[in-house]
Short mmCIF file of C-alpha atoms in Angstrom, two decimals:
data_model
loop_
_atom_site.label_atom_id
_atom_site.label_comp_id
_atom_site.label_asym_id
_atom_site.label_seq_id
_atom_site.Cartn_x
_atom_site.Cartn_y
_atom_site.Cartn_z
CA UNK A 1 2.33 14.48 -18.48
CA UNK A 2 -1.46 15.32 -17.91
CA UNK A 3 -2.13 11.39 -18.38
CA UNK A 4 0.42 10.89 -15.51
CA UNK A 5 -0.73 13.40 -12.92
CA UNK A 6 -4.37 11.86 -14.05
CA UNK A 7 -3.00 8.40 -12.65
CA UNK A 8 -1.39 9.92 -9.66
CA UNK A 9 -4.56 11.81 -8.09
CA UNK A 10 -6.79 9.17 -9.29
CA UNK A 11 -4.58 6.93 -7.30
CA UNK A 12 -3.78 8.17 -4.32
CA UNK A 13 -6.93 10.12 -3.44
CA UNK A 14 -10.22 9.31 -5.22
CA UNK A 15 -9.52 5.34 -5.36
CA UNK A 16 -7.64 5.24 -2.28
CA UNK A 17 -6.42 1.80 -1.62
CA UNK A 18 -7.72 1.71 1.87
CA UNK A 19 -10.58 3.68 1.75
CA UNK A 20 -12.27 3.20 -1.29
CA UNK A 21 -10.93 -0.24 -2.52
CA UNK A 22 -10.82 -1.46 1.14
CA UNK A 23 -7.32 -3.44 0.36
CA UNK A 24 -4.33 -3.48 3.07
CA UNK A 25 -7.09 -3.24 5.90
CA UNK A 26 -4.96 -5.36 7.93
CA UNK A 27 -1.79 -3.00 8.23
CA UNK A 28 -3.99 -0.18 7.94
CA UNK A 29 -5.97 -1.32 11.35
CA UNK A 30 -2.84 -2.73 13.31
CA UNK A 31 0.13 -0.09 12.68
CA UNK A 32 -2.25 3.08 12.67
CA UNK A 33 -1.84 3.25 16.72
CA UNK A 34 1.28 5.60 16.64
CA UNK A 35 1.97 8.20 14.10
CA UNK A 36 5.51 7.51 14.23
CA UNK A 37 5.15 3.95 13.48
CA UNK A 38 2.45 4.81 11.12
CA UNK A 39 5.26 6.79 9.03
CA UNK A 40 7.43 4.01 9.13
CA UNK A 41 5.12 1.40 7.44
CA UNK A 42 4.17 3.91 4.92
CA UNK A 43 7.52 4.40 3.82
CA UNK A 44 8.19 0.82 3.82
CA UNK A 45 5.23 0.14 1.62
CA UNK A 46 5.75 3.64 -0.49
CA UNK A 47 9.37 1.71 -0.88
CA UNK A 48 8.02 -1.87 -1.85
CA UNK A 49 4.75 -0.98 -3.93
CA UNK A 50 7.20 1.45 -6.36
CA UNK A 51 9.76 -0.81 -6.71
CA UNK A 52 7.49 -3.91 -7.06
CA UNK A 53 5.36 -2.22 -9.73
CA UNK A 54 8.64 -0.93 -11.49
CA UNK A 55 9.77 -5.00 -11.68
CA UNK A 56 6.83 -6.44 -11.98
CA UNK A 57 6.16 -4.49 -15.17
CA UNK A 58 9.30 -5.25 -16.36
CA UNK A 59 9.15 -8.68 -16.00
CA UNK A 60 5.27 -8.66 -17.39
CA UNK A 61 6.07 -6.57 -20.57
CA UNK A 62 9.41 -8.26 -21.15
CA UNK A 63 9.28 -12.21 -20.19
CA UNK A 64 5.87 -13.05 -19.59
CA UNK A 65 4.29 -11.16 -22.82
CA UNK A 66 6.61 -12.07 -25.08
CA UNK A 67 6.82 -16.09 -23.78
CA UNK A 68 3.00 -16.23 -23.85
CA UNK A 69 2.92 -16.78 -19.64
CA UNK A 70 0.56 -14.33 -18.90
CA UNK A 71 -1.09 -16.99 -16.80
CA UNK A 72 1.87 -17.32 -14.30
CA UNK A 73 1.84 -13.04 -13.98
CA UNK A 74 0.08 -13.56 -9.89
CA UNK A 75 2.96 -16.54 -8.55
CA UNK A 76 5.73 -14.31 -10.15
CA UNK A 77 4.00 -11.25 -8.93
CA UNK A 78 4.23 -12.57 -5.74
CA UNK A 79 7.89 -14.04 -5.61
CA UNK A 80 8.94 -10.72 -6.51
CA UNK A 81 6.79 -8.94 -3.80
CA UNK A 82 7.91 -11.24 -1.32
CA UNK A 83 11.88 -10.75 -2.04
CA UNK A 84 11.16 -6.97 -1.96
CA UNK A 85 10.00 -7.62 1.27
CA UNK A 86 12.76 -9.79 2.84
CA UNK A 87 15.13 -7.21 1.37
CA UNK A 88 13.02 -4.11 3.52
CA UNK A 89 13.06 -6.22 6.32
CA UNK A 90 17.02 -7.13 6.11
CA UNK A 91 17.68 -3.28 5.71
CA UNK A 92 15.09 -1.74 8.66
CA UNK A 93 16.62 -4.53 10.68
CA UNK A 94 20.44 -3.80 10.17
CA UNK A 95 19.59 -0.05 9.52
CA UNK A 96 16.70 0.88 12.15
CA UNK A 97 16.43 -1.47 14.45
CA UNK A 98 13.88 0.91 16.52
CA UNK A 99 11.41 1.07 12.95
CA UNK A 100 12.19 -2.43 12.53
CA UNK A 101 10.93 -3.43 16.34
CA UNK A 102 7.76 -1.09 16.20
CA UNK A 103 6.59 -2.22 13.07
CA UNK A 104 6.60 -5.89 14.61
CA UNK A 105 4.58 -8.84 12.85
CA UNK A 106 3.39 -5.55 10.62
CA UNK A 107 6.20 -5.77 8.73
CA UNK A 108 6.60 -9.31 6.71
CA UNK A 109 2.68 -8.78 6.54
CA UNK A 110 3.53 -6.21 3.43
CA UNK A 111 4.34 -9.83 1.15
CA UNK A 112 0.27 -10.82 2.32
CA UNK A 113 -0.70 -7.07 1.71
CA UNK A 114 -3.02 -7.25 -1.22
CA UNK A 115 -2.85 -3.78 -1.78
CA UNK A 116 1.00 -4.55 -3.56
CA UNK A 117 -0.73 -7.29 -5.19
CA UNK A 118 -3.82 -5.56 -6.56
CA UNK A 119 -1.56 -2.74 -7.67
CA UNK A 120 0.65 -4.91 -9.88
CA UNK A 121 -2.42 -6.17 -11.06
CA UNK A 122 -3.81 -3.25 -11.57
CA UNK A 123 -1.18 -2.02 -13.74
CA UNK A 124 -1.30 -4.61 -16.07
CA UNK A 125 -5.40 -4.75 -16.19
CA UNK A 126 -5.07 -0.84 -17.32
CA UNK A 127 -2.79 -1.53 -19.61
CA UNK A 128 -0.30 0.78 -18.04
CA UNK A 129 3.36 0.91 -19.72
CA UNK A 130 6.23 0.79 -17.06
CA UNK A 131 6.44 4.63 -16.22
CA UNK A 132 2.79 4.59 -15.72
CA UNK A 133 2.68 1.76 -13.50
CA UNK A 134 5.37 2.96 -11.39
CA UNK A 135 3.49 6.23 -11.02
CA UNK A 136 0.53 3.99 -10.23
CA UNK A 137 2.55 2.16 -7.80
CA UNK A 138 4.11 4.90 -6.35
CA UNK A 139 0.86 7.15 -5.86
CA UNK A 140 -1.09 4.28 -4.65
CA UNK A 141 1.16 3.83 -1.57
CA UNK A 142 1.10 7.43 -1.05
CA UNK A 143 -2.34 7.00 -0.65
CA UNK A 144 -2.08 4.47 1.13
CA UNK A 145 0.28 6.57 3.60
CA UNK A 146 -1.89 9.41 3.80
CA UNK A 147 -5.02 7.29 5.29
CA UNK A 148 -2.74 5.72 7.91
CA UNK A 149 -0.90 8.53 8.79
CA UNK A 150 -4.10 10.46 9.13
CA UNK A 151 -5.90 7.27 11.32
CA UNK A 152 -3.09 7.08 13.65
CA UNK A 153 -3.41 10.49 14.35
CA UNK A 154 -6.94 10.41 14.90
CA UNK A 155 -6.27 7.35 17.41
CA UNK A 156 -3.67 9.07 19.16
CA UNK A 157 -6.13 12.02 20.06
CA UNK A 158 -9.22 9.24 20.65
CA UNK A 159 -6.89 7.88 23.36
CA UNK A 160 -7.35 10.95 25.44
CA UNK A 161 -10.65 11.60 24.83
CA UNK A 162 -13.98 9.90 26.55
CA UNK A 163 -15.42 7.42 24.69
CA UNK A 164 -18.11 4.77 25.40
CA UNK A 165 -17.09 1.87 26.16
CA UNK A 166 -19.19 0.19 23.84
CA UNK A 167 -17.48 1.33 20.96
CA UNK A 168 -13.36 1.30 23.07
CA UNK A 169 -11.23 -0.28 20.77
CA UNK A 170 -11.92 -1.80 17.39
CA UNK A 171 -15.16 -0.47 17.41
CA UNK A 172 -14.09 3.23 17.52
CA UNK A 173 -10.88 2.57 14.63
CA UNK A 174 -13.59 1.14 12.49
CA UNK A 175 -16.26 4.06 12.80
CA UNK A 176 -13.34 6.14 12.17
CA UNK A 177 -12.58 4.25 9.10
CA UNK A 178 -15.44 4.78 7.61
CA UNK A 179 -16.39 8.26 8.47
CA UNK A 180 -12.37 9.01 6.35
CA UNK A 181 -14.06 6.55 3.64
CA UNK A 182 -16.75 8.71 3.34
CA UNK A 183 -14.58 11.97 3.62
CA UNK A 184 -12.32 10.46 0.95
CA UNK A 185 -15.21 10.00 -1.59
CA UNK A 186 -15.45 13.52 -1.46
CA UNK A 187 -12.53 13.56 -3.47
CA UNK A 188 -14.16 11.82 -6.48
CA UNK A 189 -14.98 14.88 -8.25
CA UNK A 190 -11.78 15.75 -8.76
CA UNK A 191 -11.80 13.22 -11.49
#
């Protein structure tokens, strides 16, 4: 249990996926302009990284191991990210149709999102068995949650404030993204 809530606080604070590994930048920068919608992708990607690190380490332990296709583990990672995907997309669609319009382009982008990929990878670099993954999986995308919750909040109050405009716009979200890089670091002591 301690190993588990180890992996869990190591992977959704002090090696953030955002901030400290610097993957899923891309959704990170272009949903984090509501809170609402913010919310949304996070639960979309809390949805897809669990289940695709629950799958993929099923299929890794249990086909790929045992054939001796370790080699093929980042095309069938992939395939099974991107079905994951089509199958939150199908269901926001039919289900939310208000989610499914705010989260835009945003949403098929989760299949590109390297931050599903590098946490199925992940799993199987640390050896992780499949509880241990998922909990990898699962605390990763809270983490990944957190930081865009927390930067669309911060760009929601930015809106109404004065700001330069020399830094209006991108150049503002990415000063912010640093300074909650650097205030996530913080956390590394925890470990």
């Amino acid at each position: 249990m301690g190993k588990l809530l180890m992996i869990a606080v190591a992977s959704a604070l002090v090696n953030n996926v955002v901030l400290s590994q610097f993957l899923g930048i891309c959704p990170f920068l272009g949903v984090s302009k509501k809170v609402k919608t913010a919310a949304g992708m996070g639960g979309a990607v809390i949805f897809v990284i669990t289940i695709a690190s629950l799958v993929t380490s099923i299929i890794y332990q249990f086909v790929l191991q045992p054939l001796k296709f370790e080699y093929l583990q980042t095309i069938v990672f992939i395939l099974v990210i991107a079905a994951l995907v089509q199958f939150v997309e199908m269901f926001l669609k039919k289900i939310m149709p208000p989610l499914y319009q705010a989260l835009g382009v945003y949403l098929p982008l989760i299949t590109t999102n390297c931050a599903v990929l590098g946490v199925a990878l992940t799993n199987v670099q640390k050896s992780y068995n499949i509880l241990e993954g998922v909990v990898n999986g699962f605390s990763t995308a809270v983490g990944f949650t957190i930081s865009i919750v927390i930067m669309a909040g911060i760009r929601e109050k930015t809106e109404a404030n004065d700001v330069s405009p020399a830094l209006q716009g991108t150049p503002i979200v990415l000063v912010t993204a640093g300074l909650m890089a650097i205030a996530f670091f913080g956390f590394a002591g925890l470990i």
